[in-house]
CSV table of C-alpha atoms and ligand atoms in Angstrom, one decimal:
chain,number,residue,atom,x,y,z
A,347,UNK,CA,-44.0,-8.2,24.9
A,348,UNK,CA,-42.0,-10.6,22.7
A,349,UNK,CA,-40.2,-13.4,24.6
A,350,UNK,CA,-37.0,-12.9,22.5
A,351,UNK,CA,-35.4,-9.6,21.6
A,352,UNK,CA,-36.2,-8.4,18.1
A,353,UNK,CA,-33.4,-9.0,15.5
A,354,UNK,CA,-31.1,-6.0,15.1
A,355,UNK,CA,-31.3,-4.1,11.8
A,356,UNK,CA,-27.8,-3.8,10.2
A,357,UNK,CA,-26.4,-2.7,6.9
A,358,UNK,CA,-24.6,-5.8,5.8
A,359,UNK,CA,-24.0,-9.4,6.6
A,360,UNK,CA,-21.4,-11.4,4.6
A,361,UNK,CA,-21.5,-15.2,5.0
A,362,UNK,CA,-18.4,-16.8,3.5
A,363,UNK,CA,-17.2,-20.4,4.0
A,364,UNK,CA,-14.2,-19.1,6.0
A,365,UNK,CA,-13.1,-15.9,7.7
A,366,UNK,CA,-9.4,-15.2,8.3
A,367,UNK,CA,-9.4,-12.0,10.4
A,368,UNK,CA,-5.5,-11.6,10.6
A,369,UNK,CA,-5.7,-10.1,14.1
A,370,UNK,CA,-3.4,-11.2,17.0
A,371,UNK,CA,-3.2,-14.8,15.8
A,372,UNK,CA,-3.8,-17.0,12.7
A,373,UNK,CA,-7.3,-18.2,13.7
A,374,UNK,CA,-9.7,-19.2,11.0
A,375,UNK,CA,-13.5,-19.1,11.5
A,376,UNK,CA,-15.7,-21.6,9.7
A,377,UNK,CA,-19.4,-21.1,8.9
A,378,UNK,CA,-19.4,-17.6,10.5
A,379,UNK,CA,-20.7,-14.3,9.2
A,380,UNK,CA,-19.2,-10.8,9.4
A,381,UNK,CA,-21.8,-8.2,10.5
A,382,UNK,CA,-21.3,-4.7,9.4
A,383,UNK,CA,-23.1,-1.5,10.3
A,384,UNK,CA,-22.3,2.1,9.4
A,385,UNK,CA,-19.3,0.8,7.5
A,386,UNK,CA,-17.8,-0.9,10.6
A,387,UNK,CA,-17.5,-4.5,11.8
A,388,UNK,CA,-19.8,-5.0,14.7
A,389,UNK,CA,-19.6,-8.8,15.1
A,390,UNK,CA,-18.3,-12.1,13.8
A,391,UNK,CA,-20.9,-14.6,14.7
A,392,UNK,CA,-21.8,-18.3,13.7
A,393,UNK,CA,-24.1,-17.9,10.7
A,394,UNK,CA,-26.9,-19.9,12.2
A,395,UNK,CA,-26.9,-17.6,15.2
A,396,UNK,CA,-26.5,-14.4,13.1
A,397,UNK,CA,-29.7,-15.2,11.2
A,398,UNK,CA,-31.6,-15.0,14.5
A,399,UNK,CA,-29.8,-11.9,15.8
A,400,UNK,CA,-29.6,-9.6,12.8
A,401,UNK,CA,-31.8,-8.5,9.9
A,402,UNK,CA,-29.3,-7.1,7.3
A,403,UNK,CA,-30.3,-4.8,4.5
A,404,UNK,CA,-27.9,-6.7,2.3
A,405,UNK,CA,-27.0,-10.3,2.9
A,406,UNK,CA,-24.2,-11.8,0.7
A,407,UNK,CA,-23.6,-15.5,0.7
A,408,UNK,CA,-20.2,-16.7,-0.5
A,409,UNK,CA,-20.2,-20.4,0.1
A,410,UNK,CA,-16.9,-21.1,-1.8
A,411,UNK,CA,-14.9,-18.1,-0.4
A,412,UNK,CA,-12.6,-16.9,2.3
A,413,UNK,CA,-13.1,-13.4,3.6
A,414,UNK,CA,-10.0,-11.6,4.8
A,415,UNK,CA,-8.8,-8.1,5.4
A,416,UNK,CA,-8.1,-6.1,2.2
A,417,UNK,CA,-4.4,-5.9,1.3
A,418,UNK,CA,-2.4,-2.7,1.9
A,419,UNK,CA,0.0,-1.6,-0.7
A,420,UNK,CA,2.2,0.6,1.5
A,421,UNK,CA,4.4,2.2,-1.2
A,422,UNK,CA,3.9,3.1,-4.8
A,423,UNK,CA,3.7,5.8,-7.5
A,424,UNK,CA,0.3,5.1,-8.9
A,425,UNK,CA,0.2,7.4,-12.0
A,426,UNK,CA,3.5,5.8,-13.1
A,427,UNK,CA,1.4,2.9,-14.1
A,428,UNK,CA,1.2,4.7,-17.5
A,429,UNK,CA,5.0,4.1,-17.8
A,430,UNK,CA,4.6,0.3,-17.2
A,431,UNK,CA,7.2,-1.4,-19.4
A,432,UNK,CA,8.5,1.9,-20.8
A,433,UNK,CA,12.1,1.1,-19.7
A,434,UNK,CA,13.2,-2.2,-18.2
A,435,UNK,CA,16.3,-4.2,-17.4
A,436,UNK,CA,18.3,-1.2,-16.3
A,437,UNK,CA,20.0,-0.3,-13.0
A,438,UNK,CA,18.2,2.3,-10.8
A,439,UNK,CA,20.4,5.3,-11.5
A,440,UNK,CA,20.4,4.8,-15.3
A,441,UNK,CA,16.7,3.9,-15.3
A,442,UNK,CA,15.8,7.1,-13.4
A,443,UNK,CA,18.1,9.6,-15.0
A,444,UNK,CA,18.0,8.5,-18.7
A,445,UNK,CA,14.4,7.2,-19.0
A,446,UNK,CA,11.9,7.9,-16.2
A,447,UNK,CA,12.8,11.5,-15.2
A,448,UNK,CA,13.0,12.7,-18.9
A,449,UNK,CA,9.7,11.0,-19.7
A,450,UNK,CA,8.1,12.5,-16.6
A,451,UNK,CA,9.4,16.0,-17.5
A,452,UNK,CA,7.8,15.7,-21.0
A,453,UNK,CA,4.5,14.1,-20.2
A,454,UNK,CA,3.4,14.4,-16.6
A,455,UNK,CA,0.5,16.8,-16.0
A,456,UNK,CA,-2.8,16.6,-14.2
A,457,UNK,CA,-4.5,14.5,-16.9
A,458,UNK,CA,-1.6,12.0,-16.8
A,459,UNK,CA,-2.0,11.7,-13.1
A,460,UNK,CA,-5.8,11.4,-13.3
A,461,UNK,CA,-5.6,8.6,-15.9
A,462,UNK,CA,-2.6,6.8,-14.4
A,463,UNK,CA,-4.1,6.9,-10.9
A,464,UNK,CA,-7.4,5.5,-12.1
A,465,UNK,CA,-5.6,2.7,-14.0
A,466,UNK,CA,-3.6,1.9,-10.8
A,467,UNK,CA,-6.6,1.9,-8.5
A,468,UNK,CA,-8.6,-0.3,-10.9
A,469,UNK,CA,-5.7,-2.8,-11.0
A,470,UNK,CA,-5.3,-2.7,-7.2
A,471,UNK,CA,-9.0,-3.2,-6.4
A,472,UNK,CA,-9.3,-6.1,-8.8
A,473,UNK,CA,-6.3,-7.8,-7.2
A,474,UNK,CA,-7.5,-7.4,-3.6
A,475,UNK,CA,-5.9,-4.1,-2.4
A,476,UNK,CA,-8.2,-1.9,-0.3
A,477,UNK,CA,-5.6,0.7,0.8
A,478,UNK,CA,-2.5,2.1,-0.9
A,479,UNK,CA,0.1,4.7,-0.3
A,480,UNK,CA,1.0,7.1,-3.1
A,481,UNK,CA,4.0,9.4,-3.8
A,482,UNK,CA,3.5,11.3,-7.0
A,483,UNK,CA,3.2,14.7,-8.6
A,484,UNK,CA,-0.1,16.6,-8.5
A,485,UNK,CA,-1.1,14.9,-5.2
A,486,UNK,CA,-4.3,17.0,-5.2
A,487,UNK,CA,-5.4,15.1,-8.3
A,488,UNK,CA,-4.5,11.7,-7.0
A,489,UNK,CA,-6.2,12.4,-3.6
A,490,UNK,CA,-9.4,13.4,-5.5
A,491,UNK,CA,-9.3,10.3,-7.7
A,492,UNK,CA,-8.7,8.0,-4.7
A,493,UNK,CA,-11.6,9.7,-2.8
A,494,UNK,CA,-14.0,9.4,-5.7
A,495,UNK,CA,-13.1,5.7,-6.3
A,496,UNK,CA,-13.9,4.7,-2.7
A,497,UNK,CA,-10.5,3.1,-2.0
A,498,UNK,CA,-8.5,4.0,1.2
A,499,UNK,CA,-5.3,5.9,0.6
A,500,UNK,CA,-2.3,7.7,2.1
A,501,UNK,CA,-1.2,10.4,-0.3
A,502,UNK,CA,2.3,11.6,0.3
A,503,UNK,CA,3.3,14.8,-1.5
A,504,UNK,CA,6.7,14.5,-3.3
A,505,UNK,CA,9.3,16.9,-2.1
A,506,UNK,CA,12.6,17.3,-3.9
A,507,UNK,CA,15.3,20.0,-4.0
A,508,UNK,CA,14.9,20.6,-7.8
A,509,UNK,CA,11.8,21.7,-9.7
A,510,UNK,CA,9.1,19.1,-10.4
A,511,UNK,CA,6.1,19.2,-12.7
A,512,UNK,CA,3.9,20.5,-9.9
A,513,UNK,CA,6.3,22.6,-7.6
A,514,UNK,CA,9.1,25.0,-8.5
A,515,UNK,CA,10.8,24.7,-5.1
A,516,UNK,CA,10.7,22.4,-2.1
A,517,UNK,CA,9.1,25.1,-0.1
A,518,UNK,CA,6.2,25.3,-2.6
A,519,UNK,CA,5.8,21.5,-2.4
A,520,UNK,CA,5.7,21.7,1.4
A,521,UNK,CA,3.1,24.5,1.4
A,522,UNK,CA,0.9,22.6,-1.0
A,523,UNK,CA,1.3,19.5,1.1
A,524,UNK,CA,0.1,21.4,4.2
A,525,UNK,CA,-2.9,22.7,2.4
A,526,UNK,CA,-3.8,19.3,1.1
A,527,UNK,CA,-3.3,17.8,4.6
A,528,UNK,CA,-5.8,20.3,6.0
A,529,UNK,CA,-8.3,19.7,3.2
A,530,UNK,CA,-8.6,16.0,4.0
A,531,UNK,CA,-8.4,16.2,7.8
A,532,UNK,CA,-12.1,15.3,8.2
A,533,UNK,CA,-12.0,12.4,5.7
A,534,UNK,CA,-10.7,9.4,7.6
A,535,UNK,CA,-10.3,7.3,4.4
A,536,UNK,CA,-7.7,9.7,3.0
A,537,UNK,CA,-4.6,10.7,4.9
A,538,UNK,CA,-2.0,13.1,3.6
A,539,UNK,CA,1.7,13.2,4.5
A,540,UNK,CA,5.1,14.3,3.4
A,541,UNK,CA,7.1,12.5,0.7
A,542,UNK,CA,10.7,13.7,0.7
A,543,UNK,CA,11.9,11.6,-2.2
A,544,UNK,CA,15.3,10.4,-0.9
A,545,UNK,CA,18.4,11.4,1.1
A,546,UNK,CA,20.2,12.2,-2.2
A,547,UNK,CA,17.5,14.5,-3.6
A,548,UNK,CA,16.6,16.5,-0.4
A,549,UNK,CA,18.8,18.9,1.6
A,550,UNK,CA,19.4,18.9,5.4
A,551,UNK,CA,17.4,22.1,5.8
A,552,UNK,CA,14.3,20.7,4.0
A,553,UNK,CA,14.5,17.4,5.9
A,554,UNK,CA,14.7,19.3,9.2
A,555,UNK,CA,11.6,21.4,8.3
A,556,UNK,CA,9.7,18.3,7.3
A,557,UNK,CA,10.5,16.7,10.6
A,558,UNK,CA,9.2,19.7,12.6
A,559,UNK,CA,6.0,20.0,10.5
A,560,UNK,CA,5.3,16.2,10.7
A,561,UNK,CA,5.5,16.4,14.5
A,562,UNK,CA,3.3,19.5,14.7
A,563,UNK,CA,0.6,18.0,12.4
A,564,UNK,CA,1.1,14.4,13.4
A,565,UNK,CA,1.4,13.8,9.7
A,566,UNK,CA,3.3,10.8,8.3
A,567,UNK,CA,6.6,11.0,6.4
A,568,UNK,CA,7.4,8.4,3.7
A,569,UNK,CA,11.0,8.4,2.3
A,570,UNK,CA,13.0,6.1,0.0
A,571,UNK,CA,15.9,5.1,2.2
A,572,UNK,CA,18.9,2.7,1.7
A,573,UNK,CA,17.5,1.6,-1.6
A,574,UNK,CA,20.8,0.4,-2.9
A,575,UNK,CA,24.4,-0.2,-1.6
A,576,UNK,CA,25.5,2.6,-4.0
A,577,UNK,CA,23.2,5.1,-2.2
A,578,UNK,CA,24.8,4.2,1.1
A,579,UNK,CA,28.4,4.2,-0.1
A,580,UNK,CA,28.0,7.6,-1.9
A,581,UNK,CA,26.3,9.1,1.1
A,582,UNK,CA,29.3,8.1,3.3
A,583,UNK,CA,31.6,9.6,0.7
A,584,UNK,CA,29.6,12.8,0.4
A,585,UNK,CA,28.4,13.4,4.0
A,586,UNK,CA,30.5,11.1,6.1
A,587,UNK,CA,27.4,9.4,7.4
A,588,UNK,CA,25.1,6.6,6.5
A,589,UNK,CA,21.8,8.0,5.2
A,590,UNK,CA,19.7,6.7,8.2
A,591,UNK,CA,22.2,8.3,10.7
A,592,UNK,CA,22.0,11.7,8.8
A,593,UNK,CA,18.2,11.6,8.8
A,594,UNK,CA,18.1,10.6,12.4
A,595,UNK,CA,20.2,13.6,13.3
A,596,UNK,CA,17.8,15.8,11.3
A,597,UNK,CA,14.8,14.6,13.3
A,598,UNK,CA,13.2,12.7,10.5
A,599,UNK,CA,13.3,9.1,11.8
A,600,UNK,CA,10.3,9.0,14.2
A,601,UNK,CA,7.3,6.8,14.8
A,602,UNK,CA,5.6,8.8,12.0
A,603,UNK,CA,8.2,7.8,9.5
A,604,UNK,CA,7.9,5.0,6.9
A,605,UNK,CA,11.3,4.0,5.5
A,606,UNK,CA,10.9,2.5,2.0
A,607,UNK,CA,13.3,-0.3,0.8
A,608,UNK,CA,16.0,-0.5,3.5
A,609,UNK,CA,18.2,-3.0,1.7
A,610,UNK,CA,21.6,-2.2,3.0
A,611,UNK,CA,21.5,-2.3,6.7
A,612,UNK,CA,24.0,-3.1,9.4
A,613,UNK,CA,23.2,-4.1,13.0
A,614,UNK,CA,23.5,-0.4,14.2
A,615,UNK,CA,21.0,0.7,11.5
A,616,UNK,CA,18.5,-1.9,12.7
A,617,UNK,CA,19.0,-0.9,16.3
A,618,UNK,CA,18.4,2.7,15.4
A,619,UNK,CA,15.2,1.9,13.5
A,620,UNK,CA,13.9,-0.3,16.4
A,621,UNK,CA,14.6,2.4,19.0
A,622,UNK,CA,13.0,5.2,16.8
A,623,UNK,CA,9.7,3.4,16.3
A,624,UNK,CA,9.9,4.1,12.5
A,625,UNK,CA,8.5,1.5,10.2
A,626,UNK,CA,9.9,-0.2,7.1
A,627,UNK,CA,8.1,-0.7,3.8
A,628,UNK,CA,9.5,-3.7,1.9
A,629,UNK,CA,9.2,-3.7,-1.9
A,630,UNK,CA,10.7,-7.1,-2.8
A,631,UNK,CA,9.9,-7.2,-6.5
A,632,UNK,CA,11.1,-3.7,-7.3
A,633,UNK,CA,14.3,-4.5,-5.3
A,634,UNK,CA,14.8,-7.6,-7.4
A,635,UNK,CA,14.1,-6.0,-10.7
A,636,UNK,CA,16.4,-3.1,-10.2
A,637,UNK,CA,19.0,-5.4,-8.5
A,638,UNK,CA,18.8,-3.0,-5.6
A,639,UNK,CA,19.6,-5.4,-2.7
A,640,UNK,CA,17.9,-7.5,0.0
A,641,UNK,CA,15.8,-6.1,2.9
A,642,UNK,CA,16.4,-8.4,6.0
A,643,UNK,CA,12.7,-8.6,6.8
A,644,UNK,CA,13.0,-11.5,9.4
A,645,UNK,CA,15.7,-9.6,11.2
A,646,UNK,CA,13.6,-6.4,11.2
A,647,UNK,CA,10.5,-8.3,12.5
A,648,UNK,CA,12.6,-10.0,15.2
A,649,UNK,CA,13.8,-6.5,16.3
A,650,UNK,CA,10.2,-5.5,16.8
A,651,UNK,CA,10.1,-3.2,13.8
A,652,UNK,CA,6.8,-2.9,11.9
A,653,UNK,CA,7.1,-4.0,8.3
A,654,UNK,CA,4.6,-3.4,5.5
A,655,UNK,CA,4.7,-4.4,1.9
A,656,UNK,CA,4.6,-2.3,-1.3
A,657,UNK,CA,4.8,-2.9,-5.0
A,658,UNK,CA,6.6,0.4,-5.7
A,659,UNK,CA,5.6,1.9,-9.1
A,660,UNK,CA,4.4,-0.2,-12.0
A,661,UNK,CA,7.4,1.1,-13.9
A,662,UNK,CA,9.7,-0.9,-11.7
A,663,UNK,CA,7.7,-4.0,-10.8
A,664,UNK,CA,5.7,-4.1,-13.3
A,665,UNK,CA,2.4,-4.9,-11.7
A,666,UNK,CA,0.5,-3.7,-8.6
A,667,UNK,CA,-0.6,-7.2,-7.5
A,668,UNK,CA,0.1,-7.4,-3.7
A,669,UNK,CA,-0.6,-11.1,-3.7
A,670,UNK,CA,2.3,-11.5,-6.0
A,671,UNK,CA,4.3,-9.2,-3.7
A,672,UNK,CA,3.6,-11.2,-0.5
A,673,UNK,CA,4.5,-14.4,-2.3
A,674,UNK,CA,7.8,-12.9,-3.3
A,675,UNK,CA,8.3,-11.5,0.2
A,676,UNK,CA,8.0,-14.9,1.7
A,677,UNK,CA,10.4,-16.5,-0.7
A,678,UNK,CA,13.0,-13.8,-0.7
A,679,UNK,CA,12.7,-13.5,3.1
A,680,UNK,CA,13.8,-17.1,3.4
A,681,UNK,CA,16.8,-16.5,1.0
A,682,UNK,CA,17.9,-13.4,2.8
A,683,UNK,CA,17.7,-15.1,6.3
A,684,UNK,CA,19.1,-18.4,4.9
A,685,UNK,CA,16.3,-20.2,6.6
A,686,UNK,CA,13.2,-22.0,5.1
A,687,UNK,CA,11.2,-21.2,8.2
A,688,UNK,CA,11.8,-17.4,7.9
A,689,UNK,CA,8.9,-15.2,6.8
A,690,UNK,CA,6.3,-18.0,7.1
A,691,UNK,CA,3.0,-17.7,5.3
A,692,UNK,CA,1.1,-16.0,8.1
A,693,UNK,CA,3.9,-13.4,8.6
A,694,UNK,CA,3.7,-12.6,4.9
A,695,UNK,CA,-0.1,-12.2,5.1
A,696,UNK,CA,0.4,-10.1,8.2
A,697,UNK,CA,2.9,-7.7,6.5
A,698,UNK,CA,0.5,-7.3,3.6
A,699,UNK,CA,-2.5,-6.4,5.9
A,700,UNK,CA,-2.1,-5.4,9.6
A,701,UNK,CA,1.7,-4.7,9.2
A,702,UNK,CA,1.0,-2.3,6.4
A,703,UNK,CA,-1.8,-0.6,8.3
A,704,UNK,CA,0.3,-0.1,11.4
A,705,UNK,CA,3.2,1.2,9.2
A,706,UNK,CA,0.9,3.8,7.7
A,707,UNK,CA,-0.4,4.7,11.2
A,708,UNK,CA,-3.9,3.5,10.5
A,709,UNK,CA,-3.8,0.1,12.3
A,710,UNK,CA,-6.6,1.2,14.6
A,711,UNK,CA,-8.9,1.7,11.5
A,712,UNK,CA,-8.1,-1.1,9.2
A,713,UNK,CA,-5.7,-4.1,8.5
A,714,UNK,CA,-7.7,-6.8,10.2
A,715,UNK,CA,-11.3,-7.9,10.5
A,716,UNK,CA,-11.6,-6.9,14.2
A,717,UNK,CA,-14.8,-5.5,15.8
A,718,UNK,CA,-14.8,-1.7,15.7
A,719,UNK,CA,-12.6,-1.5,12.6
A,720,UNK,CA,-13.8,-0.5,9.1
A,721,UNK,CA,-15.1,-3.3,6.9
A,722,UNK,CA,-12.2,-3.2,4.5
A,723,UNK,CA,-12.5,-6.8,3.3
A,724,UNK,CA,-11.9,-9.0,0.3
A,725,UNK,CA,-13.4,-12.3,-0.7
A,726,UNK,CA,-11.4,-15.0,-2.6
A,727,UNK,CA,-13.0,-17.9,-4.3
A,728,UNK,CA,-11.3,-21.1,-3.2
A,729,UNK,CA,-12.6,-23.6,-5.8
A,730,UNK,CA,-9.8,-23.0,-8.3
A,731,UNK,CA,-7.7,-26.0,-9.3
A,732,UNK,CA,-4.6,-24.4,-7.7
A,733,UNK,CA,-6.5,-24.0,-4.4
A,734,UNK,CA,-7.3,-27.7,-4.0
A,735,UNK,CA,-6.9,-29.6,-1.8
A,736,UNK,CA,-6.9,-27.1,1.0
A,737,UNK,CA,-4.9,-28.0,4.2
A,738,UNK,CA,-3.6,-24.7,5.4
A,739,UNK,CA,-5.4,-21.5,4.4
A,740,UNK,CA,-2.6,-19.1,5.0
A,741,UNK,CA,-0.1,-21.3,3.0
A,742,UNK,CA,-2.6,-21.5,0.1
A,743,UNK,CA,-3.1,-17.8,0.0
A,744,UNK,CA,0.6,-17.0,0.0
A,745,UNK,CA,2.2,-19.8,-2.0
A,746,UNK,CA,-0.3,-20.2,-4.8
A,747,UNK,CA,-1.1,-16.8,-6.5
A,748,UNK,CA,-4.6,-15.8,-5.7
A,749,UNK,CA,-5.2,-12.4,-7.1
A,750,UNK,CA,-7.2,-13.7,-10.0
A,751,UNK,CA,-9.6,-15.4,-7.6
A,752,UNK,CA,-10.5,-12.1,-5.8
A,753,UNK,CA,-14.2,-11.8,-6.4
A,754,UNK,CA,-15.4,-9.0,-4.1
A,755,UNK,CA,-13.9,-6.0,-2.3
A,756,UNK,CA,-15.4,-3.7,0.3
A,757,UNK,CA,-14.0,-0.5,1.8
A,758,UNK,CA,-15.9,1.0,4.8
A,759,UNK,CA,-18.6,-1.6,4.0
A,760,UNK,CA,-19.1,-0.2,0.5
A,761,UNK,CA,-18.7,-2.8,-2.3
A,762,UNK,CA,-16.1,-1.6,-4.8
A,763,UNK,CA,-15.7,-4.9,-6.6
A,764,UNK,CA,-18.6,-7.3,-7.2
A,765,UNK,CA,-18.0,-10.7,-8.7
A,766,UNK,CA,-14.9,-9.4,-10.4
A,767,UNK,CA,-16.5,-6.2,-11.8
A,768,UNK,CA,-15.5,-2.7,-10.6
A,769,UNK,CA,-18.5,-0.9,-9.1
A,770,UNK,CA,-17.2,2.7,-8.9
A,771,UNK,CA,-14.8,2.9,-11.9
A,772,UNK,CA,-15.4,2.4,-15.6
A,773,UNK,CA,-12.9,-0.3,-16.7
A,774,UNK,CA,-13.4,0.1,-20.5
A,775,UNK,CA,-12.9,3.9,-20.3
A,776,UNK,CA,-9.7,3.4,-18.1
A,777,UNK,CA,-8.3,1.0,-20.7
A,778,UNK,CA,-9.1,3.3,-23.6
A,779,UNK,CA,-7.3,6.2,-21.9
A,780,UNK,CA,-4.2,4.0,-21.1
A,781,UNK,CA,-4.0,3.0,-24.7
A,782,UNK,CA,-4.2,6.6,-25.9
A,783,UNK,CA,-1.3,7.6,-23.5
A,784,UNK,CA,0.9,4.7,-24.9
A,785,UNK,CA,0.3,5.9,-28.5
A,786,UNK,CA,1.3,9.5,-27.4
A,787,UNK,CA,4.4,8.5,-25.3
A,788,UNK,CA,5.9,5.8,-27.6
B,1217,ZN,ZN1,9.3,4.2,-4.8
């Protein structure tokens, strides 16, 4: 009998210079390794000890890197990446009604969604996003593209009162959503939920039905809500109520609900959100670009509300770089709270990782490098000029843009980006198709 137990065979060992798990505190591990088996994290252990304890099939040494949870882009419209830069410098209503909706009516089909979604996923993986939420037409196609690429995704099916490129009525959109939800029930990496577009495009009856079905299926709801002051004032004029109050009465504001934007909030709205258990998805760059308003993120966090971050679509951002987004979220959070200590670096990182995962209802699966969770991780090279000298890791990651330094990405332990190169998507082919769409659309 051997005097010591034999080393345990595992799938993967990643040995970076630093690990930032983003769990319950801001702890950083030096000279430790992340041990992964069957796609899940089974240990974080000092590298010298890990060599004795484990025999990995694959051992990756990243001596200049930090390993952290993959970023979670909790709101976007991925295929709209093909409309990046199509119409800029316009207010939301004019941008939507005069440019985006007419272009979508003319051009959106399954091929548009396939090509636009692949372009979006490629951009997100290369900038450190391992999970994203989508709300766009032909959700069957975007779910399939996400599944094939290996990324984690929440697909919300768009529901509007008027006909869309993929559903003639809201009932048809709901029925297709239910079928897609059932199809992906056994695939933990893809969740499917309801995407009622906004209070001003969905009727009471449809909202009520979505609330009931969401509770029955335990399926998430994502809705644009309080995006602008104009939305709120028009709603008060038309319905006599603030949009969040109306949706609350219709049974739509629940712990399964993700409220996107939330820029025009009073104390009563925040209390209602806090009591309901609904989460908020903050999209600072889209709000800035469309001059929509400010989301009071520090006030929401102080009220115990879960806040995630999203880029929104590339047509109103115009990129899908969540490192850029968390940088902006930290800066705008200070401005809106009138305090330089509001939304500190760790809070910004937390919103972009574990906050986003909890908002999407998948905090038990991903969002931090904790034992038992999926290995959804990214490595960032820290020897760039702008990373030196290094005093505080969280500050460095938030206040100096880092997305170009993302070298490697794993989802469920599978490597999707290796030394800056996509492993499951053909970058040249994606670029070729994006250029072909621009020639057609312009
Ligand atoms: Zn949006």
